[in-house]
mmCIF file of C-alpha atoms in Angstrom:
data_model
loop_
_atom_site.group_PDB
_atom_site.id
_atom_site.type_symbol
_atom_site.label_atom_id
_atom_site.label_comp_id
_atom_site.label_asym_id
_atom_site.label_seq_id
_atom_site.Cartn_x
_atom_site.Cartn_y
_atom_site.Cartn_z
ATOM 1 C CA UNK A 1 -125.564 75.634 127.704
ATOM 2 C CA UNK A 2 -121.941 75.607 128.842
ATOM 3 C CA UNK A 3 -122.500 78.989 130.556
ATOM 4 C CA UNK A 4 -125.369 77.578 132.631
ATOM 5 C CA UNK A 5 -123.307 74.830 134.200
ATOM 6 C CA UNK A 6 -120.442 77.174 135.005
ATOM 7 C CA UNK A 7 -122.896 79.578 136.582
ATOM 8 C CA UNK A 8 -124.402 77.063 138.921
ATOM 9 C CA UNK A 9 -120.909 75.682 139.877
ATOM 10 C CA UNK A 10 -119.745 79.167 140.700
ATOM 11 C CA UNK A 11 -122.994 79.858 142.670
ATOM 12 C CA UNK A 12 -122.525 76.730 144.687
ATOM 13 C CA UNK A 13 -118.825 77.345 145.461
ATOM 14 C CA UNK A 14 -119.686 80.848 146.750
ATOM 15 C CA UNK A 15 -122.336 79.174 149.060
ATOM 16 C CA UNK A 16 -119.708 77.367 150.923
ATOM 17 C CA UNK A 17 -117.688 74.262 150.301
ATOM 18 C CA UNK A 18 -115.499 73.823 153.353
ATOM 19 C CA UNK A 19 -112.745 72.292 151.196
ATOM 20 C CA UNK A 20 -112.501 75.296 148.954
ATOM 21 C CA UNK A 21 -110.936 78.692 149.511
ATOM 22 C CA UNK A 22 -113.379 81.099 151.069
ATOM 23 C CA UNK A 23 -115.131 83.587 148.832
ATOM 24 C CA UNK A 24 -115.370 87.240 149.967
ATOM 25 C CA UNK A 25 -118.802 88.817 150.330
ATOM 26 C CA UNK A 26 -120.959 90.437 149.201
ATOM 27 C CA UNK A 27 -121.194 88.710 145.843
ATOM 28 C CA UNK A 28 -123.444 89.530 142.949
ATOM 29 C CA UNK A 29 -124.897 86.821 140.692
ATOM 30 C CA UNK A 30 -126.456 87.828 137.340
ATOM 31 C CA UNK A 31 -129.415 85.784 136.067
ATOM 32 C CA UNK A 32 -132.516 86.048 133.797
ATOM 33 C CA UNK A 33 -134.368 88.401 136.254
ATOM 34 C CA UNK A 34 -131.463 90.742 136.968
ATOM 35 C CA UNK A 35 -129.051 90.203 139.710
ATOM 36 C CA UNK A 36 -128.974 88.826 143.262
ATOM 37 C CA UNK A 37 -126.724 90.149 145.893
ATOM 38 C CA UNK A 38 -125.663 87.725 148.607
ATOM 39 C CA UNK A 39 -124.341 89.813 151.458
ATOM 40 C CA UNK A 40 -122.828 87.041 153.632
ATOM 41 C CA UNK A 41 -121.913 83.329 153.234
ATOM 42 C CA UNK A 42 -125.234 81.516 153.510
ATOM 43 C CA UNK A 43 -125.779 78.781 156.108
ATOM 44 C CA UNK A 44 -129.428 77.911 155.319
ATOM 45 C CA UNK A 45 -129.806 77.124 151.576
ATOM 46 C CA UNK A 46 -133.145 76.049 150.030
ATOM 47 C CA UNK A 47 -133.187 74.635 146.469
ATOM 48 C CA UNK A 48 -136.102 74.683 144.072
ATOM 49 C CA UNK A 49 -136.076 72.826 140.770
ATOM 50 C CA UNK A 50 -134.630 69.544 139.621
ATOM 51 C CA UNK A 51 -130.887 69.069 140.075
ATOM 52 C CA UNK A 52 -130.053 72.165 142.279
ATOM 53 C CA UNK A 53 -129.547 69.993 145.405
ATOM 54 C CA UNK A 54 -127.409 67.523 143.396
ATOM 55 C CA UNK A 55 -124.965 70.284 142.554
ATOM 56 C CA UNK A 56 -124.818 71.387 146.175
ATOM 57 C CA UNK A 57 -124.300 67.901 147.459
ATOM 58 C CA UNK A 58 -121.477 67.364 144.945
ATOM 59 C CA UNK A 59 -119.683 70.142 146.712
ATOM 60 C CA UNK A 60 -120.434 68.775 150.120
ATOM 61 C CA UNK A 61 -123.086 71.280 150.887
ATOM 62 C CA UNK A 62 -126.371 70.007 152.328
ATOM 63 C CA UNK A 63 -129.414 72.234 151.713
ATOM 64 C CA UNK A 64 -131.905 72.688 154.546
ATOM 65 C CA UNK A 65 -134.702 71.881 152.127
ATOM 66 C CA UNK A 66 -135.122 70.512 148.544
ATOM 67 C CA UNK A 67 -137.953 69.200 146.389
ATOM 68 C CA UNK A 68 -139.209 65.657 146.867
ATOM 69 C CA UNK A 69 -138.176 63.787 143.715
ATOM 70 C CA UNK A 70 -141.120 61.930 142.205
ATOM 71 C CA UNK A 71 -139.283 61.132 138.966
ATOM 72 C CA UNK A 72 -136.619 58.517 139.577
ATOM 73 C CA UNK A 73 -136.619 59.059 143.319
ATOM 74 C CA UNK A 74 -137.515 56.134 145.701
ATOM 75 C CA UNK A 75 -140.452 56.048 148.018
ATOM 76 C CA UNK A 76 -138.593 58.467 150.167
ATOM 77 C CA UNK A 77 -138.212 60.999 147.249
ATOM 78 C CA UNK A 78 -134.467 60.613 147.047
ATOM 79 C CA UNK A 79 -132.381 59.430 144.212
ATOM 80 C CA UNK A 80 -129.891 56.680 145.085
ATOM 81 C CA UNK A 81 -126.840 58.945 144.591
ATOM 82 C CA UNK A 82 -128.458 61.569 146.863
ATOM 83 C CA UNK A 83 -128.872 58.919 149.546
ATOM 84 C CA UNK A 84 -125.327 57.838 149.101
ATOM 85 C CA UNK A 85 -123.971 61.422 149.319
ATOM 86 C CA UNK A 86 -126.042 62.224 152.401
ATOM 87 C CA UNK A 87 -124.698 59.110 154.121
ATOM 88 C CA UNK A 88 -121.199 59.917 153.014
ATOM 89 C CA UNK A 89 -121.535 63.438 154.585
ATOM 90 C CA UNK A 90 -123.184 62.062 157.611
ATOM 91 C CA UNK A 91 -126.092 64.278 157.073
ATOM 92 C CA UNK A 92 -129.813 63.864 157.762
ATOM 93 C CA UNK A 93 -132.268 64.140 154.852
ATOM 94 C CA UNK A 94 -133.135 67.750 154.263
ATOM 95 C CA UNK A 95 -136.796 68.851 154.540
ATOM 96 C CA UNK A 96 -138.462 67.759 151.337
ATOM 97 C CA UNK A 97 -140.621 70.402 149.725
ATOM 98 C CA UNK A 98 -143.877 69.411 147.980
ATOM 99 C CA UNK A 99 -143.026 68.431 144.391
ATOM 100 C CA UNK A 100 -145.789 70.112 142.556
ATOM 101 C CA UNK A 101 -146.344 72.569 139.760
ATOM 102 C CA UNK A 102 -147.000 75.235 142.345
ATOM 103 C CA UNK A 103 -144.015 76.446 144.373
ATOM 104 C CA UNK A 104 -144.665 75.841 148.084
ATOM 105 C CA UNK A 105 -143.847 79.369 149.167
ATOM 106 C CA UNK A 106 -145.035 78.859 152.766
ATOM 107 C CA UNK A 107 -143.062 75.709 153.159
ATOM 108 C CA UNK A 108 -139.927 77.422 151.805
ATOM 109 C CA UNK A 109 -140.346 80.478 154.047
ATOM 110 C CA UNK A 110 -140.733 78.179 157.089
ATOM 111 C CA UNK A 111 -137.097 77.058 156.523
ATOM 112 C CA UNK A 112 -135.897 80.562 157.113
ATOM 113 C CA UNK A 113 -133.394 80.385 154.244
ATOM 114 C CA UNK A 114 -130.396 82.696 153.682
ATOM 115 C CA UNK A 115 -130.509 82.011 149.939
ATOM 116 C CA UNK A 116 -132.756 80.167 147.523
ATOM 117 C CA UNK A 117 -131.160 78.454 144.602
ATOM 118 C CA UNK A 118 -133.573 77.948 141.565
ATOM 119 C CA UNK A 119 -130.991 77.777 138.713
ATOM 120 C CA UNK A 120 -132.454 74.525 137.244
ATOM 121 C CA UNK A 121 -136.115 75.634 137.487
ATOM 122 C CA UNK A 122 -138.914 77.119 135.531
ATOM 123 C CA UNK A 123 -139.800 79.944 137.828
ATOM 124 C CA UNK A 124 -141.619 82.941 136.431
ATOM 125 C CA UNK A 125 -140.848 86.589 137.070
ATOM 126 C CA UNK A 126 -143.723 86.523 139.490
ATOM 127 C CA UNK A 127 -142.382 83.433 141.269
ATOM 128 C CA UNK A 128 -138.941 85.040 141.460
ATOM 129 C CA UNK A 129 -140.298 88.233 142.981
ATOM 130 C CA UNK A 130 -142.197 86.243 145.599
ATOM 131 C CA UNK A 131 -139.248 84.015 146.410
ATOM 132 C CA UNK A 132 -137.048 87.096 146.664
ATOM 133 C CA UNK A 133 -139.279 88.390 149.423
ATOM 134 C CA UNK A 134 -138.447 85.253 151.448
ATOM 135 C CA UNK A 135 -134.613 85.340 150.777
ATOM 136 C CA UNK A 136 -132.118 86.308 148.067
ATOM 137 C CA UNK A 137 -132.993 84.068 145.064
ATOM 138 C CA UNK A 138 -130.751 82.982 142.221
ATOM 139 C CA UNK A 139 -132.581 82.129 139.080
ATOM 140 C CA UNK A 140 -131.443 80.535 135.800
ATOM 141 C CA UNK A 141 -128.987 82.462 133.632
ATOM 142 C CA UNK A 142 -131.178 82.863 130.647
ATOM 143 C CA UNK A 143 -133.737 80.057 129.954
ATOM 144 C CA UNK A 144 -135.993 78.325 132.403
ATOM 145 C CA UNK A 145 -135.497 74.642 133.089
ATOM 146 C CA UNK A 146 -132.242 74.548 131.019
ATOM 147 C CA UNK A 147 -129.928 71.635 131.407
ATOM 148 C CA UNK A 148 -126.581 72.360 133.031
ATOM 149 C CA UNK A 149 -123.511 73.300 131.061
ATOM 150 C CA UNK A 150 -119.954 73.807 132.168
ATOM 151 C CA UNK A 151 -119.951 77.565 132.287
ATOM 152 C CA UNK A 152 -122.552 77.640 135.070
ATOM 153 C CA UNK A 153 -120.198 76.241 137.645
ATOM 154 C CA UNK A 154 -118.255 79.344 138.641
ATOM 155 C CA UNK A 155 -121.352 81.491 139.393
ATOM 156 C CA UNK A 156 -122.851 78.606 141.441
ATOM 157 C CA UNK A 157 -119.651 78.143 143.400
ATOM 158 C CA UNK A 158 -119.340 81.911 144.032
ATOM 159 C CA UNK A 159 -122.895 82.166 145.493
ATOM 160 C CA UNK A 160 -122.067 79.392 147.938
ATOM 161 C CA UNK A 161 -118.965 81.081 149.366
ATOM 162 C CA UNK A 162 -116.323 78.901 147.648
ATOM 163 C CA UNK A 163 -114.041 79.268 144.725
ATOM 164 C CA UNK A 164 -114.298 76.497 142.170
ATOM 165 C CA UNK A 165 -111.487 74.007 142.260
ATOM 166 C CA UNK A 166 -110.154 72.060 139.336
ATOM 167 C CA UNK A 167 -111.459 68.705 140.602
ATOM 168 C CA UNK A 168 -114.942 70.043 141.597
ATOM 169 C CA UNK A 169 -115.937 69.958 137.933
ATOM 170 C CA UNK A 170 -115.584 66.184 137.664
ATOM 171 C CA UNK A 171 -117.239 65.587 140.971
ATOM 172 C CA UNK A 172 -120.125 67.864 140.082
ATOM 173 C CA UNK A 173 -120.449 66.314 136.620
ATOM 174 C CA UNK A 174 -120.530 62.805 138.162
ATOM 175 C CA UNK A 175 -123.294 63.633 140.624
ATOM 176 C CA UNK A 176 -125.277 65.658 137.994
ATOM 177 C CA UNK A 177 -125.064 63.117 135.249
ATOM 178 C CA UNK A 178 -127.606 60.285 135.952
ATOM 179 C CA UNK A 179 -126.507 58.687 132.605
ATOM 180 C CA UNK A 180 -123.157 57.925 134.348
ATOM 181 C CA UNK A 181 -124.985 55.822 136.974
ATOM 182 C CA UNK A 182 -126.355 52.463 135.782
ATOM 183 C CA UNK A 183 -130.006 51.761 136.353
ATOM 184 C CA UNK A 184 -131.027 55.428 136.865
ATOM 185 C CA UNK A 185 -133.639 56.660 134.379
ATOM 186 C CA UNK A 186 -132.713 59.747 132.390
ATOM 187 C CA UNK A 187 -134.958 62.768 132.469
ATOM 188 C CA UNK A 188 -136.904 63.193 129.316
ATOM 189 C CA UNK A 189 -135.803 65.965 127.066
ATOM 190 C CA UNK A 190 -138.137 68.949 127.098
ATOM 191 C CA UNK A 191 -140.292 69.328 123.863
ATOM 192 C CA UNK A 192 -138.660 71.372 121.092
ATOM 193 C CA UNK A 193 -140.203 74.808 120.401
ATOM 194 C CA UNK A 194 -142.323 74.688 117.345
#
């Protein structure tokens, strides 16, 4: 679990926090379906899966598109901390993708992404192959839908174009931890394998 959080943080830092030292490209990110090579610092990032946009926003990166949040999100599909962070960054609300079991491939492709981040998702190998035809796609390190752990941060940061900084971890943890925010429902734990 610790590895997953470090991986997403690294991926995000590579994608491009302006406050961090620039990452050199190309960069290769290993994940459950092999590896993804990101040739240049991405400017148009689409996220798929719960929490991927939270991690980007914690680093000051606004995706061009992210899923509509039906669980815990308001009528506008945004969690309160997402609304706060977008306002703090002076950013418009990203395109909100249909929040459904089926991935909205056409809606994602219409955003013309440079990279798709699906680290906190449950995409299948078939979904990954199809998303990868749209743009380089970074999947989860080993298990679908896994909750973040500290070790996923560096690979997330690396794929965003930044190098993780010491204080990024506390900022990322605070935006990724709804239990630290009063009044925000906690996601139910996935069922245990039998």
